[in-house]
XYZ file of C-alpha atoms in Angstrom:
528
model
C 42.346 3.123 0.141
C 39.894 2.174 -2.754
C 40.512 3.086 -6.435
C 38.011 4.331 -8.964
C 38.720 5.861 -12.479
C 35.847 8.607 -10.572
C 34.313 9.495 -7.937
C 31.042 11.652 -7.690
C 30.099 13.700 -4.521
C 26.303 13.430 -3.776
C 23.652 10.923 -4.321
C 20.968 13.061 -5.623
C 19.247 12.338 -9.198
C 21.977 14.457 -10.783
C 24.908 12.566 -9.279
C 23.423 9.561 -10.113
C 22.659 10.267 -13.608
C 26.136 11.595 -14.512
C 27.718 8.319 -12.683
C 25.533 6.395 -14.799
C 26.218 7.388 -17.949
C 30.102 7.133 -17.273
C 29.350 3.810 -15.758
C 28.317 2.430 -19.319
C 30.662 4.119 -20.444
C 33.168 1.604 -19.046
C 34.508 4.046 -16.346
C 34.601 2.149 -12.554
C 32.489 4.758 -10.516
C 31.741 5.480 -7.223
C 29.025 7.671 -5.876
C 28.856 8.952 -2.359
C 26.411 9.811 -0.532
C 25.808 11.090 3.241
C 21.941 10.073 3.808
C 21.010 6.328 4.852
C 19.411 6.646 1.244
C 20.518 7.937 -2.098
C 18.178 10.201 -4.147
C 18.787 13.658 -2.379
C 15.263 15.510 -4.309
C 13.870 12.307 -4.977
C 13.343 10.546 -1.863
C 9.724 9.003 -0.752
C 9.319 8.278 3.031
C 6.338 7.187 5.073
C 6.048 10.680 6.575
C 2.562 10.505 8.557
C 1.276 6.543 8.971
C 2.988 3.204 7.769
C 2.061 2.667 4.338
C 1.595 6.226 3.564
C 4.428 7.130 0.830
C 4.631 10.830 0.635
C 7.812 12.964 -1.467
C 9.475 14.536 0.757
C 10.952 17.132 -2.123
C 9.974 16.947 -5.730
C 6.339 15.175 -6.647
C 5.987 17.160 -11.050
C 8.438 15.506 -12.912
C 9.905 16.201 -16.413
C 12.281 13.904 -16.914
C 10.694 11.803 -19.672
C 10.869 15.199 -21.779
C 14.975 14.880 -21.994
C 17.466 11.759 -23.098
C 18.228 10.952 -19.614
C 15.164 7.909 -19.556
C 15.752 6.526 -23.261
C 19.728 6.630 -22.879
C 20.038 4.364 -19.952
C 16.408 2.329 -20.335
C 14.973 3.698 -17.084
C 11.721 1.796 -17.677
C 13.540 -1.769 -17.510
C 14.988 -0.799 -14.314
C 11.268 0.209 -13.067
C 10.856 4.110 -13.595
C 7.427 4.484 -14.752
C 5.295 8.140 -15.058
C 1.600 8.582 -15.351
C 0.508 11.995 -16.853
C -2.657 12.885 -15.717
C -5.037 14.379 -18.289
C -6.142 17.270 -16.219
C -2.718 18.754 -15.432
C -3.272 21.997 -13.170
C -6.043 23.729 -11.162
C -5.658 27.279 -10.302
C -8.489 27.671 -8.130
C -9.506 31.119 -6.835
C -12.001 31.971 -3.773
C -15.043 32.865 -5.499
C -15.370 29.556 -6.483
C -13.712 30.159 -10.101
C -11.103 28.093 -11.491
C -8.490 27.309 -14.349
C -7.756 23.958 -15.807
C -4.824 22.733 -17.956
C -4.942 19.836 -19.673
C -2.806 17.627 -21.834
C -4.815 18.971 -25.223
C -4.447 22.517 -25.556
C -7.740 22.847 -26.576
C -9.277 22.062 -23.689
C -7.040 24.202 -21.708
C -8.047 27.262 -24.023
C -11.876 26.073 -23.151
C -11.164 26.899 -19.730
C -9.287 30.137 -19.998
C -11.915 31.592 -22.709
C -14.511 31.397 -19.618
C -11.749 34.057 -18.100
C -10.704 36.050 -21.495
C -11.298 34.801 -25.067
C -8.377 36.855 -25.844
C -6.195 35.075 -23.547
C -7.640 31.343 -24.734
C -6.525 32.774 -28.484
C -2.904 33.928 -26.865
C -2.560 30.100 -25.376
C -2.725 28.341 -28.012
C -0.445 30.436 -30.200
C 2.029 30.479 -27.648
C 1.102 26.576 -27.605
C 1.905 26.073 -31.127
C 5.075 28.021 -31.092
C 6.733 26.566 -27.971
C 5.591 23.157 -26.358
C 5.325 21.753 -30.784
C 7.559 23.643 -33.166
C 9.726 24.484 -30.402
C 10.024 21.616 -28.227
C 13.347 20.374 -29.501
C 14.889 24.011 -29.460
C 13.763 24.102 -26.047
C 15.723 20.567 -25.176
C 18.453 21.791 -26.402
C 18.741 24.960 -24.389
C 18.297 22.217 -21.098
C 20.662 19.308 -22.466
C 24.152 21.308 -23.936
C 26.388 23.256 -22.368
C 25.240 27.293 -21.983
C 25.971 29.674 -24.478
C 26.017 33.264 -24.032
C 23.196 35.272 -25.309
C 25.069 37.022 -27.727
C 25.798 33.266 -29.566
C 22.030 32.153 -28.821
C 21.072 35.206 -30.856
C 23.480 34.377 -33.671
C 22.073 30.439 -33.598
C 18.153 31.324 -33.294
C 17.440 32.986 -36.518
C 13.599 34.479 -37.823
C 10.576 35.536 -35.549
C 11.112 32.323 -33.125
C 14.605 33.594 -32.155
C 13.607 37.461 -31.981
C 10.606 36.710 -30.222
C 12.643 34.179 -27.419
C 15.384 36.477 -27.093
C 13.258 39.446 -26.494
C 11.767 37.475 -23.373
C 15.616 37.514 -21.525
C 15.316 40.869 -19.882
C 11.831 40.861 -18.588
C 10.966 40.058 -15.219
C 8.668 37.141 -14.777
C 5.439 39.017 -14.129
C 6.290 41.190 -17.403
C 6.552 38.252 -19.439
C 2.449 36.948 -18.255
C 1.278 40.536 -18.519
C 2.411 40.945 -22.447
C 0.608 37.870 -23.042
C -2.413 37.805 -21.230
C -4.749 40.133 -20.013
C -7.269 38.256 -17.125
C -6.278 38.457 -13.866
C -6.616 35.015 -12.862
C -5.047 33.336 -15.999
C -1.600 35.727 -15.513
C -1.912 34.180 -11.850
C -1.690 30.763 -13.156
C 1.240 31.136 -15.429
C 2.866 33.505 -12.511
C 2.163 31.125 -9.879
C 3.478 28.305 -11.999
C 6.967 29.945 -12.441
C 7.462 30.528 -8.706
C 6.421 27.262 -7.827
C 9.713 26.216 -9.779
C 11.909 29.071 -7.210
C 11.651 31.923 -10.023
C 11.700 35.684 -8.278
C 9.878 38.527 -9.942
C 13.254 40.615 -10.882
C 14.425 41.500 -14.017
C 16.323 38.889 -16.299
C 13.628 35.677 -15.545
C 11.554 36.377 -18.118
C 13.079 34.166 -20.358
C 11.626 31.040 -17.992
C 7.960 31.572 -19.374
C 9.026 30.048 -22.557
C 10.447 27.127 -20.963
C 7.741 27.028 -18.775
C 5.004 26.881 -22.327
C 6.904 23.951 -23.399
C 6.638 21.763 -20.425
C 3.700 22.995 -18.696
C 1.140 20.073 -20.022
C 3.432 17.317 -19.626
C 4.433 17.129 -15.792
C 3.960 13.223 -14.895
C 3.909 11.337 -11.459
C 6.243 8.951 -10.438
C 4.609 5.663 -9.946
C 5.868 4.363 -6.853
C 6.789 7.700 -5.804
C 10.110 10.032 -6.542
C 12.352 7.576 -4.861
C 12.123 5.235 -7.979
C 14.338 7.768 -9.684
C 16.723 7.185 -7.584
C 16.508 3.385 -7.285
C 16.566 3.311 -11.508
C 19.589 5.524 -11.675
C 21.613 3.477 -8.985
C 20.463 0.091 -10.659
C 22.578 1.171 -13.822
C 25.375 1.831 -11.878
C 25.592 -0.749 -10.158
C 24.956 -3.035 -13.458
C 27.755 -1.518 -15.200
C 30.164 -2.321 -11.945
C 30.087 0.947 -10.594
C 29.254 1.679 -6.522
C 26.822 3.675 -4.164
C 28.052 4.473 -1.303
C 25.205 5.832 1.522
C 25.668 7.103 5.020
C 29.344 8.507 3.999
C 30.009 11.987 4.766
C 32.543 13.322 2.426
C 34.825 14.910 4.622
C 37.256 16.771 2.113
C 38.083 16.515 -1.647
C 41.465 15.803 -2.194
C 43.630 17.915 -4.225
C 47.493 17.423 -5.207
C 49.341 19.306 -7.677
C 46.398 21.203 -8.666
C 44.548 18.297 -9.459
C 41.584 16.330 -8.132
C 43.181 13.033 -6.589
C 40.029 11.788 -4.686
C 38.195 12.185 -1.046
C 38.130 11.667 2.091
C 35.333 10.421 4.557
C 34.787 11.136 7.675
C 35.490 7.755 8.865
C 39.138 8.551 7.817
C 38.569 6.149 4.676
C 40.140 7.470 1.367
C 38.363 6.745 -1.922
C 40.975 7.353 -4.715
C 40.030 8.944 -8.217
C 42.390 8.294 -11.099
C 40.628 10.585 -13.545
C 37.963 12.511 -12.365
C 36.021 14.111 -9.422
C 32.554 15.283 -10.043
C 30.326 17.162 -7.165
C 26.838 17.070 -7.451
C 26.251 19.229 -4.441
C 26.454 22.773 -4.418
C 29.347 24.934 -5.846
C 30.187 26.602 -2.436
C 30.147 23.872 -0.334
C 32.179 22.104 -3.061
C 34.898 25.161 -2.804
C 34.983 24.365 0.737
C 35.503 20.352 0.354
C 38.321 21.041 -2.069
C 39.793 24.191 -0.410
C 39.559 28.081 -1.174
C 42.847 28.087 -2.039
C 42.845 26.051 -5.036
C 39.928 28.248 -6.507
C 42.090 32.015 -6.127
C 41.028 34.730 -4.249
C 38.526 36.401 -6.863
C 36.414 32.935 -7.587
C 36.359 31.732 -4.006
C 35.095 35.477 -3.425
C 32.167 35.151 -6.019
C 31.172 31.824 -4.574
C 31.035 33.005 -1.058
C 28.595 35.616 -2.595
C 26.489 32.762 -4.354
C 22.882 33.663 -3.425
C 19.807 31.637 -2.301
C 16.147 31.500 -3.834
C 14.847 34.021 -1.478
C 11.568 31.868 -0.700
C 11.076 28.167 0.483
C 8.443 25.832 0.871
C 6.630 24.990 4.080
C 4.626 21.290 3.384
C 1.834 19.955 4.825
C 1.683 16.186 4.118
C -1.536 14.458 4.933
C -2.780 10.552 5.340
C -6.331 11.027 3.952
C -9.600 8.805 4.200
C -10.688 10.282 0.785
C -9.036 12.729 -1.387
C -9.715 16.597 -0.594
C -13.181 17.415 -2.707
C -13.281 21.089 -4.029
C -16.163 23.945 -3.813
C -14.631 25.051 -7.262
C -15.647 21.750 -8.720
C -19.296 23.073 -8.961
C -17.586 25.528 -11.222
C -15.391 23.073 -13.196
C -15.208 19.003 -12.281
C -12.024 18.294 -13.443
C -11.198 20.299 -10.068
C -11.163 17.375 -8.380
C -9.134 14.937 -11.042
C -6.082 17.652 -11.385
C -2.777 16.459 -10.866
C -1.306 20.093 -9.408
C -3.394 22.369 -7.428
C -2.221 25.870 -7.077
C -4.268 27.622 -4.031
C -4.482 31.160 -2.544
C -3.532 34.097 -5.113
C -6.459 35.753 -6.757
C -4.713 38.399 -8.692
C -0.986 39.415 -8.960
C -1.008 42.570 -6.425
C -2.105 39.803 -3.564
C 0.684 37.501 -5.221
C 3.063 40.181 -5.267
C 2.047 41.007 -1.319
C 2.630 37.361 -0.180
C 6.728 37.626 -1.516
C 6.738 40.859 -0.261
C 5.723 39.198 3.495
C 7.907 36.116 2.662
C 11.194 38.424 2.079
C 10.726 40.328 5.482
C 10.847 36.907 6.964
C 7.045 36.142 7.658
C 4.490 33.513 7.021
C 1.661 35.762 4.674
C -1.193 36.579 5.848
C -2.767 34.527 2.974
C -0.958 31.700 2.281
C -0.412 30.614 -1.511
C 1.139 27.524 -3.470
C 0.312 24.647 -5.102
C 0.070 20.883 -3.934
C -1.438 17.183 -5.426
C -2.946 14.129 -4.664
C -0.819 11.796 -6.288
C -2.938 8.911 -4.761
C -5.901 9.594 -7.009
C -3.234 8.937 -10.554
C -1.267 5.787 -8.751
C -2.934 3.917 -6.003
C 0.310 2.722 -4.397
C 0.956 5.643 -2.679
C -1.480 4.648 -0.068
C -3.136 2.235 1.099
C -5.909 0.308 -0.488
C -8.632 2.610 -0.643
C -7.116 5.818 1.262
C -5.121 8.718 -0.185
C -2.004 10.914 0.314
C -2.138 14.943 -0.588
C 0.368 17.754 0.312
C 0.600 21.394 0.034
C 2.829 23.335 -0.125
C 2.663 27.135 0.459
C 5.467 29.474 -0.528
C 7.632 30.517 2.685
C 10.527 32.154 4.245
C 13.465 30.234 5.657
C 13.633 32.635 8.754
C 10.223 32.785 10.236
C 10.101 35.502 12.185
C 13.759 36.136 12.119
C 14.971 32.646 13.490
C 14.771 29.377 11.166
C 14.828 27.423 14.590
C 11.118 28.736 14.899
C 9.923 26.452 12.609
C 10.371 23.519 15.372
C 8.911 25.556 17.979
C 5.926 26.288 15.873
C 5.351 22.804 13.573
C 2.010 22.143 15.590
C 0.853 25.672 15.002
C 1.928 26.254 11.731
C 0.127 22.765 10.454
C -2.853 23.728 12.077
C -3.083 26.875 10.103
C -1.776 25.177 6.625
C -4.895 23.055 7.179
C -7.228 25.239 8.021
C -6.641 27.493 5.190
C -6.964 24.632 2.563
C -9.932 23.421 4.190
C -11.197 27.174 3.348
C -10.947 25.252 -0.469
C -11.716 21.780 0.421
C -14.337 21.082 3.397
C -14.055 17.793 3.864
C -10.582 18.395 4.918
C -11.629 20.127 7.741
C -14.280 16.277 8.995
C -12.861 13.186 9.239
C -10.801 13.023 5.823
C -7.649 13.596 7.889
C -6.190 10.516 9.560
C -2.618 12.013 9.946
C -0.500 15.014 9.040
C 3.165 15.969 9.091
C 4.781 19.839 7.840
C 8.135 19.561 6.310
C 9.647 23.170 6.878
C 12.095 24.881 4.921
C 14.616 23.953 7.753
C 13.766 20.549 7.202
C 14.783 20.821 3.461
C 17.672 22.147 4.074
C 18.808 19.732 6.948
C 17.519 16.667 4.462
C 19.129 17.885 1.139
C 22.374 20.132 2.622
C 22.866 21.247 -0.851
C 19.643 22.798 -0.534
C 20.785 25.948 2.176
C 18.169 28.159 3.267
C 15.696 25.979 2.175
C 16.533 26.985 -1.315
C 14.713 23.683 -3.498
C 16.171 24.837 -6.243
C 19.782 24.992 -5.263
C 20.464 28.467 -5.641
C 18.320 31.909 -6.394
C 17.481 32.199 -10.617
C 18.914 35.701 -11.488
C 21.311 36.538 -14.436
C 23.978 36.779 -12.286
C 23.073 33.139 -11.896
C 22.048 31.766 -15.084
C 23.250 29.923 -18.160
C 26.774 30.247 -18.240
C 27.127 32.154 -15.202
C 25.813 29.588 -13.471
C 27.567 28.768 -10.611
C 30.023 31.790 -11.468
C 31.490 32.522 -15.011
C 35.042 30.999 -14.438
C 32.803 27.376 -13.521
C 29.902 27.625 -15.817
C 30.589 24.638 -17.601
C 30.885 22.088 -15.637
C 34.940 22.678 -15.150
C 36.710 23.838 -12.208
C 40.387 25.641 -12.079
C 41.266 22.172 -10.205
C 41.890 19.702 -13.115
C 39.796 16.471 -12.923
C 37.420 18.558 -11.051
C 34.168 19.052 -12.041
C 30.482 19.967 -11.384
C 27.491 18.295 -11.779
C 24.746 19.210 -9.589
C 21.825 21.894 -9.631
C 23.984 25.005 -9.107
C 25.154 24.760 -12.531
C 23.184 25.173 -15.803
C 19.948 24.598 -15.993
C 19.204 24.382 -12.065
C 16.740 22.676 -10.286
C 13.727 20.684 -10.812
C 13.718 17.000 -11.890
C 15.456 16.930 -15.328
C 18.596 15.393 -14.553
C 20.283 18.152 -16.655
C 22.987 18.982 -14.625
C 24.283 15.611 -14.357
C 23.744 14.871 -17.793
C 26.069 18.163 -18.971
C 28.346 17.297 -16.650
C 28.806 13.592 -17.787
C 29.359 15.029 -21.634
C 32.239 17.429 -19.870
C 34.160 14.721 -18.180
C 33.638 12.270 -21.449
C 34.666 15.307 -23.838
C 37.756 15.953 -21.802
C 38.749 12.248 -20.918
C 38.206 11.633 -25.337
C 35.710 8.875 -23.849
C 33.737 6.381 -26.850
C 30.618 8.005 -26.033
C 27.840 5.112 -25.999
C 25.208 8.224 -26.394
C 24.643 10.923 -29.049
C 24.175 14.482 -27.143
C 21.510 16.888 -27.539
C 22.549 19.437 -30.426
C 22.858 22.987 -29.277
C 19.723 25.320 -29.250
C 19.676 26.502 -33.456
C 16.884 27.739 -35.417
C 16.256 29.104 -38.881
C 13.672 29.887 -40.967
């Protein structure tokens, strides 16, 4: 048996962040985790040819927006972003598209060719959310949840009534009170399912978030994986341990309290203070036993629900990057960082979930993909280019995940042929080799990430803020003591922010009376 003041289950970017900051802390960690390779979300592979680095999960990052990259010096262990100046494309068949840029003026030129109105509306919302905001909007991310009725005592004036009044919309409501152009509410709606948001009531409040991040998505040089390989460098600087390939077989639990785990080896890793999960809550009510949680939590959890959508990906090993018709309309087409494809207006948007929650592929496929090649060469090599899409799916195609094997070859032929429909030269001798990562293979990759949900569980107010996983564990405590949660099933979700692990550290130091080496984010407040 091996002692450790902690252990964390789970290698992902949130496991690894909240080990890392108790690490420095002075706290002997150990993280474990069952791939060959730690980074769960952010993991880069040569998918398709050697030399050919493609994400496997998350490729927009956010990260640099929150603490988590100053606190623990990131860059000096190698983390580096590049944020392209032509952020998105939305690009529609006729030819039309949208671009969004890192200067809000030049994103409202682009929408006022759509609706002058709606260029006026950006840039308002601009002002208000992504600058005067931004902090506010930090703060709801980086601090433990507060119930709405305390957020509306905190956020004072027209910011707070106007944010507030956002909670119970759906997420198509809160586009359509802002703009009125079919094609820009497309981009904004398209944008906020990208990130596993549903069209139900109680999301609306995402499309402020969404406002303040939406021009500052950067790639990781290198790829995702270097997320990973930062994080785990601090660890293991501060004396802590990664431990890869280890299945944890059971958390152990005596007296009510968190002792340690067991692998499946039969090898015991012994926690004197704490255990943290970074996977999801149910499977961490199974590792620790239903019978430590009581009947009514362990029945919540059971009822924990999935994004009802995946992704289906089709990565390619290109000659030259995919070349737009729509950049006749607008250049900067072709030197956008995301690329959203196949939704012309919100009825045809609304049709393709429809399709995707009775279990088929649409019959017009939509999401967004990248070329992060064209922003960091190292992603291929010399000369060629990587690209992926990745269209909006169901887990069960056609009733039976398992059809996703049976069907790869047909299913990437049609992926390709309907983004060749946008990019010809897709459809010559750009392609030199192509791979589709299916929801099945998300799930069987990342096992936190069941039914192919990205996100780690649906977004629904049943499942937000503090009731995020449930109520009784929606901040970052368990009924076990020295149990605790620190994964993407807990506030704020998915999506690389490292959030969850960072709460979850400032739980387990506020509890243990740690020296904290770092000052937290301050609690969402705002007067005027």
């Amino acid at each position: 048996m091996t002692e450790f003041d902690g252990v964390i289950v789970g290698g992902g970017h949130n496991g690894l962040t909240c080990a890392a900051y108790l690490a420095k802390a002075g706290l002997s960690v150990a993280v474990v985790e069952r791939n060959d390779e730690a980074g769960g979300g952010c993991t880069t592979q040569e998918l398709t040819l050697p030399g050919f680095r493609h994400n496997t999960h998350s490729s927009y990052h956010f990260l640099e927006e929150g603490p988590v990259p100053g606190d623990l010096e990131l860059q000096r262990y190698g983390l580096q972003y590049v944020y392209p100046e032509t952020q998105h494309a939305t690009i529609f068949r006729d030819g039309r598209a949208i671009t969004v840029y890192t200067d809000p003026k030049r994103t409202a030129e682009s929408l006022a060719r759509f609706s002058k109105a709606d260029a006026d509306r950006w840039l308002e919302l601009y002002e208000r959310y992504a600058e005067a905001a931004r902090g506010l909007m930090n703060g709801f991310l980086y601090s433990r949840p507060l119930p709405p009725p305390v957020l509306a005592e905190q956020i004072k004036g027209d910011l707070g009534r106007d944010l507030m009044s956002y909670m119970p919309l759906s997420l198509y409501e809160a586009v359509d009170r802002n703009f009125e152009s079919e094609q820009v509410r497309v981009l904004f709606k398209s944008f906020l399912h990208a990130i596993s948001i549903e069209n139900v009531p109680g999301t609306g409040g995402f499309f402020p978030r969404l406002l303040s991040r939406i021009t500052r998505l950067g790639v990781p040089v290198g790829g995702a994986g270097n997320v990973a390989s930062a994080l785990r460098a601090v660890i293991e600087e501060h004396g802590g341990t990664v431990v890869t390939g280890a299945h944890v077989e059971r958390i152990l639990v005596d007296d009510g309290r968190a002792t340690g785990v067991s692998l499946a080896t039969g090898e015991v890793l012994s926690a004197r203070r704490f255990v943290a999960s970074s996977v999801d809550a149910p499977q961490t009510v199974r590792l620790a036993g239903p019978e430590n949680f009581g009947a009514e939590i362990t029945n919540k959890i059971e009822n924990y629900k999935w994004a009802g959508h995946s992704l289906v990906t089709l990565h390619l090993a290109l000659q030259e990057p995919p070349r737009y018709t729509a950049a006749e309309f607008e250049p900067d087409v072709d030197r956008a960082f995301l690329v959203v494809l196949g939704a012309d207006d919100s009825e045809q948007l609304g049709r393709t979930f429809d399709q995707i929650h009775e279990g088929r592929l649409p019959d017009r496929l939509a999401g967004n993909g990248a070329c992060p090649s064209l922003f960091d060469p190292s992603y291929a090599p010399d000369g060629k280019h990587v690209a992926f899409w990745w269209p909006w799916a169901p887990y069960d195609l056609d009733g039976d995940a398992a059809n996703w094997d049976r069907r790869s070859e047909e299913v990437g032929e049609r992926l390709l042929a309907e983004w060749t429909e946008y990019a010809p030269n897709l459809g010559g001798g750009a392609v030199l080799g192509k791979r589709v990562f299916s929801p099945l293979d998300i799930e069987r990759h990342c096992v936190n990430m069941v039914r192919g949900s990205h996100h780690v569980g649906a977004y629904e107010p049943s499942q937000l803020g503090g009731n995020r996983p449930v109520p009784e564990m929606g901040q970052y405590r368990t009924p076990i003591d020295g149990l605790y949660l620190c994964g993407a099933s807990s506030h704020p979700g998915g999506s690389v922010s490292a959030a969850p692990g960072y709460n979850g550290a400032n739980a387990i130091a506020e509890d243990l009376e740690l020296d904290t080496w770092w000052t937290p984010v301050p609690a969402p407040r705002w007067s005027e």
